mmCIF file of C-alpha atoms and ligand atoms in Angstrom:
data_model
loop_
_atom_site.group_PDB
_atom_site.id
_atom_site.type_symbol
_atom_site.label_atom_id
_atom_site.label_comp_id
_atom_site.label_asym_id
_atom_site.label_seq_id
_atom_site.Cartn_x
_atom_site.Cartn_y
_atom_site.Cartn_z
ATOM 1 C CA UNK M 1 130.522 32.609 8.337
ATOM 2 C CA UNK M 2 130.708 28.692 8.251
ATOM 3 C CA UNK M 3 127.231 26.326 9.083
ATOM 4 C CA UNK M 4 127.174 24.131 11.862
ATOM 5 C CA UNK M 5 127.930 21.058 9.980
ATOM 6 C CA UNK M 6 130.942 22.980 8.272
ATOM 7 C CA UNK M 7 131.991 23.717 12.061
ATOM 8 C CA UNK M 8 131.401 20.516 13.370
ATOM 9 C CA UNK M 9 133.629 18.409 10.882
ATOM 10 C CA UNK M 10 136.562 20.676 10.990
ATOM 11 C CA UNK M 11 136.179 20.150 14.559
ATOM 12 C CA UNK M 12 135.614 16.427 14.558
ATOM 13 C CA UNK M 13 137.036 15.694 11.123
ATOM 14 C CA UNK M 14 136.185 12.068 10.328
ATOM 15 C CA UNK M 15 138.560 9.169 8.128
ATOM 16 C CA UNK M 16 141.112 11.732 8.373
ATOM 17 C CA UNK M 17 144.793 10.331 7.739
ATOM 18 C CA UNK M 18 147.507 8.471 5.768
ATOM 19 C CA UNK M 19 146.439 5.628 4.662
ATOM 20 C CA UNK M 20 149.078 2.115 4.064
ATOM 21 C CA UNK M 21 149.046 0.700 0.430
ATOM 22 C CA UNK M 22 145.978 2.216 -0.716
ATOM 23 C CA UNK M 23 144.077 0.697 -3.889
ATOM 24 C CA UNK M 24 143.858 4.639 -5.474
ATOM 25 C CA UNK M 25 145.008 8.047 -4.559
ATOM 26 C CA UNK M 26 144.175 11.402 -5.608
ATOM 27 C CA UNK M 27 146.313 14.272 -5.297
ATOM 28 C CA UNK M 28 144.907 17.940 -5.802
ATOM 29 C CA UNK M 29 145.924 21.205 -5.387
ATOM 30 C CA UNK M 30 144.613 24.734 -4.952
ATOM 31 C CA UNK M 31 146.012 27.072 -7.281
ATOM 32 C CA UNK M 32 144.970 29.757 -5.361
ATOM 33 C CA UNK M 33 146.014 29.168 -1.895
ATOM 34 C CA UNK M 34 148.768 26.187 -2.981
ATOM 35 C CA UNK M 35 146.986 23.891 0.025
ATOM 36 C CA UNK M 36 147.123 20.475 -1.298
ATOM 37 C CA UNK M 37 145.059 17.217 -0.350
ATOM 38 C CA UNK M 38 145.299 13.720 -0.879
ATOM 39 C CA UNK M 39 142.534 10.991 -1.056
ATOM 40 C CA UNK M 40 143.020 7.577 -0.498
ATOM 41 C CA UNK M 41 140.794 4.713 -1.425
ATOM 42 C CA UNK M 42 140.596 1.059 -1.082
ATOM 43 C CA UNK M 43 138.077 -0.994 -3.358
ATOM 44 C CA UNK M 44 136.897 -4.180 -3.309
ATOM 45 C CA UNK M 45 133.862 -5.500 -5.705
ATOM 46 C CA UNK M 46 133.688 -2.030 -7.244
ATOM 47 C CA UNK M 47 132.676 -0.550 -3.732
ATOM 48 C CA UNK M 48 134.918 1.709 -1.960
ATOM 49 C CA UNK M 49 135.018 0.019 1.583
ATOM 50 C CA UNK M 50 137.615 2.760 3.118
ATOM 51 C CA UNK M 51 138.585 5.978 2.434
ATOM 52 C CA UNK M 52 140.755 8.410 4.131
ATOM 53 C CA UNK M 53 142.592 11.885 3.208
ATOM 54 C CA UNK M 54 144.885 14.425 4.425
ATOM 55 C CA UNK M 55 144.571 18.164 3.957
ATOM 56 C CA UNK M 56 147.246 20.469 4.078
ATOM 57 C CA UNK M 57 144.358 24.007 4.024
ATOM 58 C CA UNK M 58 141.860 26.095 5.499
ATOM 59 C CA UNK M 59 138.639 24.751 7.425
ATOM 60 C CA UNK M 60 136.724 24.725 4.007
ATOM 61 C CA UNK M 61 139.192 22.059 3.279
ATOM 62 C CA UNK M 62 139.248 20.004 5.957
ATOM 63 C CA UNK M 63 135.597 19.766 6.389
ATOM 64 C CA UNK M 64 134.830 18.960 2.857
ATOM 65 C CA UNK M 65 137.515 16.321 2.883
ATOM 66 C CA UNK M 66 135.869 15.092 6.161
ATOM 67 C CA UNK M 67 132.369 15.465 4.235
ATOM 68 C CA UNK M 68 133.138 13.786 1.098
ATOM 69 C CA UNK M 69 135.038 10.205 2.838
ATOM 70 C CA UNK M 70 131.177 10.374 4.584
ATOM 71 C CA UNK M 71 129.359 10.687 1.347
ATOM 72 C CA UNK M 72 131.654 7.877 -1.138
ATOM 73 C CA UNK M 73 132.109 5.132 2.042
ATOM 74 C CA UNK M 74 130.471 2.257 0.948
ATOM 75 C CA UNK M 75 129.362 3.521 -2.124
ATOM 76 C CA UNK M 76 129.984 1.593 -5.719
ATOM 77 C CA UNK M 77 132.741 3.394 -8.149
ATOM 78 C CA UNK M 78 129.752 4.567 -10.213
ATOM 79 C CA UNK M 79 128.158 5.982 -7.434
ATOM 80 C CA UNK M 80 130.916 7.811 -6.123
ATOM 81 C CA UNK M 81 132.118 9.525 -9.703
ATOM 82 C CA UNK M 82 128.438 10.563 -9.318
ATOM 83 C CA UNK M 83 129.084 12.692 -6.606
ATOM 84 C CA UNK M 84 129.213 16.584 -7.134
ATOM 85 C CA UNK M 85 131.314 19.653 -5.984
ATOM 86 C CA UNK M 86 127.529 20.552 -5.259
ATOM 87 C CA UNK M 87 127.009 17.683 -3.191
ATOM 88 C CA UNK M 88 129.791 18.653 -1.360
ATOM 89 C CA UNK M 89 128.415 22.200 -0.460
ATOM 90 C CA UNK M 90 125.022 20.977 -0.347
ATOM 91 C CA UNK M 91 125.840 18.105 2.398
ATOM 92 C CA UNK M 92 127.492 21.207 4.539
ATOM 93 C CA UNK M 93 124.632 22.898 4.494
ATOM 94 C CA UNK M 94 126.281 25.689 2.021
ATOM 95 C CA UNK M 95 129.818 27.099 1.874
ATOM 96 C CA UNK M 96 130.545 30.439 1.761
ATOM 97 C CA UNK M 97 131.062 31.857 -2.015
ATOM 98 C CA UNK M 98 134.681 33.129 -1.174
ATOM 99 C CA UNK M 99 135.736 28.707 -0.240
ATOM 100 C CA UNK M 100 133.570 27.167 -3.049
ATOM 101 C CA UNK M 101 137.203 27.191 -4.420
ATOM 102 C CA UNK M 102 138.734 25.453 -2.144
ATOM 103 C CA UNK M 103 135.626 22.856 -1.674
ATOM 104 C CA UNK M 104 136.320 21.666 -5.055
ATOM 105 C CA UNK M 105 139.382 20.267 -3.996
ATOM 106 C CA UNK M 106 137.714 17.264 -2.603
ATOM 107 C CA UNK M 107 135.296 15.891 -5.195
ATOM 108 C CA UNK M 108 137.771 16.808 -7.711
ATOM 109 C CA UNK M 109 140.562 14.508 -5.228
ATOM 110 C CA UNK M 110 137.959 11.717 -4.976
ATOM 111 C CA UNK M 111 137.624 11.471 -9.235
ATOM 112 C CA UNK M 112 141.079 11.218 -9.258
ATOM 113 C CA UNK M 113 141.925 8.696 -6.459
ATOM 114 C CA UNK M 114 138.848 6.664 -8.732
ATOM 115 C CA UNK M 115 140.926 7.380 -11.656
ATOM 116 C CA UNK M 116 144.025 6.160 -10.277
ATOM 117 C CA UNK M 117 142.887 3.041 -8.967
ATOM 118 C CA UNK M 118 141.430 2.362 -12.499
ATOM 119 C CA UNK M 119 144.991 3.105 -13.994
ATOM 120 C CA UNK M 120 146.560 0.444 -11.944
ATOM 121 C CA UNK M 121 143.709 -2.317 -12.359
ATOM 122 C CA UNK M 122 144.458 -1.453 -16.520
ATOM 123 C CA UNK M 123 140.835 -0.490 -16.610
ATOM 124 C CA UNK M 124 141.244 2.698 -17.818
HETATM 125 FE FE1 FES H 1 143.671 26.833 0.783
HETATM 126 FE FE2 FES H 1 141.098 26.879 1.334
HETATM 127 S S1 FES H 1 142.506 28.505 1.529
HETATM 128 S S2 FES H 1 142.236 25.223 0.590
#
Protein backbone atom coordinates (compact mmCIF):
# COMPACT_ATOMS: atom_id res chain seq x y z
CA UNK A 1 0.00 0.00 0.00
CA UNK A 2 2.99 2.48 0.54
CA UNK A 3 5.36 3.79 -2.79
CA UNK A 4 8.81 3.02 -2.95
CA UNK A 5 10.02 6.29 -1.73
CA UNK A 6 7.44 5.99 1.27
CA UNK A 7 9.25 2.47 1.84
CA UNK A 8 12.57 3.54 1.40
CA UNK A 9 12.63 6.46 4.05
CA UNK A 10 10.93 4.56 6.75
CA UNK A 11 13.59 2.20 6.04
CA UNK A 12 16.48 4.59 5.81
CA UNK A 13 14.89 7.50 7.64
CA UNK A 14 17.21 10.49 7.20
CA UNK A 15 18.07 13.66 10.04
CA UNK A 16 16.23 11.53 12.31
CA UNK A 17 16.91 12.39 16.15
CA UNK A 18 17.12 14.69 19.21
CA UNK A 19 18.63 17.46 18.51
CA UNK A 20 20.98 19.75 21.50
CA UNK A 21 19.80 23.44 21.97
CA UNK A 22 17.90 23.79 18.92
CA UNK A 23 17.09 27.44 17.50
CA UNK A 24 13.03 26.24 17.11
CA UNK A 25 10.95 23.25 17.85
CA UNK A 26 7.69 22.08 16.85
CA UNK A 27 5.65 19.76 18.68
CA UNK A 28 2.48 18.06 17.02
CA UNK A 29 0.20 15.57 17.70
CA UNK A 30 -2.26 13.21 16.04
CA UNK A 31 -5.55 13.36 17.47
CA UNK A 32 -6.43 10.35 16.00
CA UNK A 33 -3.79 7.91 16.72
CA UNK A 34 -2.16 10.22 19.83
CA UNK A 35 1.52 9.58 17.95
CA UNK A 36 3.34 12.71 18.52
CA UNK A 37 6.47 14.29 16.66
CA UNK A 38 8.86 16.85 17.26
CA UNK A 39 10.87 19.06 14.78
CA UNK A 40 13.88 20.69 15.50
CA UNK A 41 15.52 23.49 13.64
CA UNK A 42 18.58 25.53 13.73
CA UNK A 43 18.75 28.91 11.65
CA UNK A 44 21.26 31.02 10.76
CA UNK A 45 20.78 34.10 8.12
CA UNK A 46 17.12 33.15 7.80
CA UNK A 47 18.18 29.66 6.30
CA UNK A 48 17.53 26.58 8.14
CA UNK A 49 21.08 24.89 8.02
CA UNK A 50 19.91 21.65 10.19
CA UNK A 51 16.97 20.03 10.94
CA UNK A 52 16.15 16.92 12.70
CA UNK A 53 12.86 15.21 14.31
CA UNK A 54 11.65 12.38 16.23
CA UNK A 55 8.45 10.45 15.64
CA UNK A 56 6.73 8.56 18.08
CA UNK A 57 3.95 6.79 14.91
CA UNK A 58 3.26 4.69 12.10
CA UNK A 59 5.52 4.49 8.82
CA UNK A 60 3.39 7.40 7.29
CA UNK A 61 5.00 9.28 10.04
CA UNK A 62 8.28 8.49 10.00
CA UNK A 63 8.75 8.81 6.36
CA UNK A 64 7.15 12.13 6.04
CA UNK A 65 9.22 13.39 8.93
CA UNK A 66 12.24 11.86 7.06
CA UNK A 67 10.74 13.59 3.76
CA UNK A 68 10.07 16.94 5.00
CA UNK A 69 13.95 17.57 7.01
CA UNK A 70 14.92 16.65 2.99
CA UNK A 71 12.65 19.20 1.50
CA UNK A 72 13.26 22.55 4.28
CA UNK A 73 17.40 21.75 4.64
CA UNK A 74 18.95 24.61 3.38
CA UNK A 75 16.03 26.34 2.49
CA UNK A 76 15.27 30.22 3.66
CA UNK A 77 12.34 30.59 6.49
CA UNK A 78 10.13 31.86 3.64
CA UNK A 79 10.78 29.06 1.65
CA UNK A 80 10.18 26.53 4.08
CA UNK A 81 6.59 28.06 5.50
CA UNK A 82 6.03 27.62 1.72
CA UNK A 83 6.09 24.11 1.89
CA UNK A 84 2.73 22.08 1.73
CA UNK A 85 1.06 18.99 3.42
CA UNK A 86 0.82 18.39 -0.48
CA UNK A 87 4.36 18.66 -0.96
CA UNK A 88 4.75 16.26 1.52
CA UNK A 89 2.56 13.55 -0.25
CA UNK A 90 3.59 14.69 -3.52
CA UNK A 91 7.55 14.25 -2.74
CA UNK A 92 6.48 10.44 -1.61
CA UNK A 93 5.14 9.81 -4.58
CA UNK A 94 1.41 9.76 -2.93
CA UNK A 95 0.22 8.51 0.46
CA UNK A 96 -2.45 6.41 0.90
CA UNK A 97 -5.93 8.37 1.69
CA UNK A 98 -6.39 6.43 5.07
CA UNK A 99 -2.37 8.32 6.41
CA UNK A 100 -2.94 11.74 4.69
CA UNK A 101 -3.83 12.29 8.43
CA UNK A 102 -1.05 11.41 9.86
CA UNK A 103 1.28 13.09 6.96
CA UNK A 104 0.07 16.34 8.11
CA UNK A 105 1.82 15.98 11.15
CA UNK A 106 5.03 17.00 9.62
CA UNK A 107 4.47 20.18 7.61
CA UNK A 108 2.17 21.21 10.25
CA UNK A 109 5.52 20.35 12.96
CA UNK A 110 7.85 22.25 10.59
CA UNK A 111 5.36 25.73 10.73
CA UNK A 112 5.54 25.43 14.18
CA UNK A 113 9.26 24.73 14.94
CA UNK A 114 9.42 28.17 12.31
CA UNK A 115 7.01 29.69 14.62
CA UNK A 116 8.82 28.97 17.65
CA UNK A 117 12.08 30.06 16.65
CA UNK A 118 10.38 33.40 15.64
CA UNK A 119 8.86 33.60 19.26
CA UNK A 120 12.22 33.47 20.83
CA UNK A 121 14.11 35.90 18.29
CA UNK A 122 10.81 38.46 19.40
CA UNK A 123 10.02 38.42 15.73
CA UNK A 124 6.78 37.31 15.99
FE1 LIG B 1 -0.29 7.62 14.32
FE2 LIG B 1 0.03 7.52 11.71
S1 LIG B 1 -1.11 6.16 12.95
S2 LIG B 1 0.85 8.97 13.06
Amino acid sequence: MYSQQVIDHFNNPRNQGHMENPDGVGKVGNPVCGDVMYIYIKVKDDVIRDISWETMGCAAAIATSSMISELAKGKTLEEAERITRGDVACALEGLPPVKMHCSNLAADGLQKAIEDYRKRRGMA
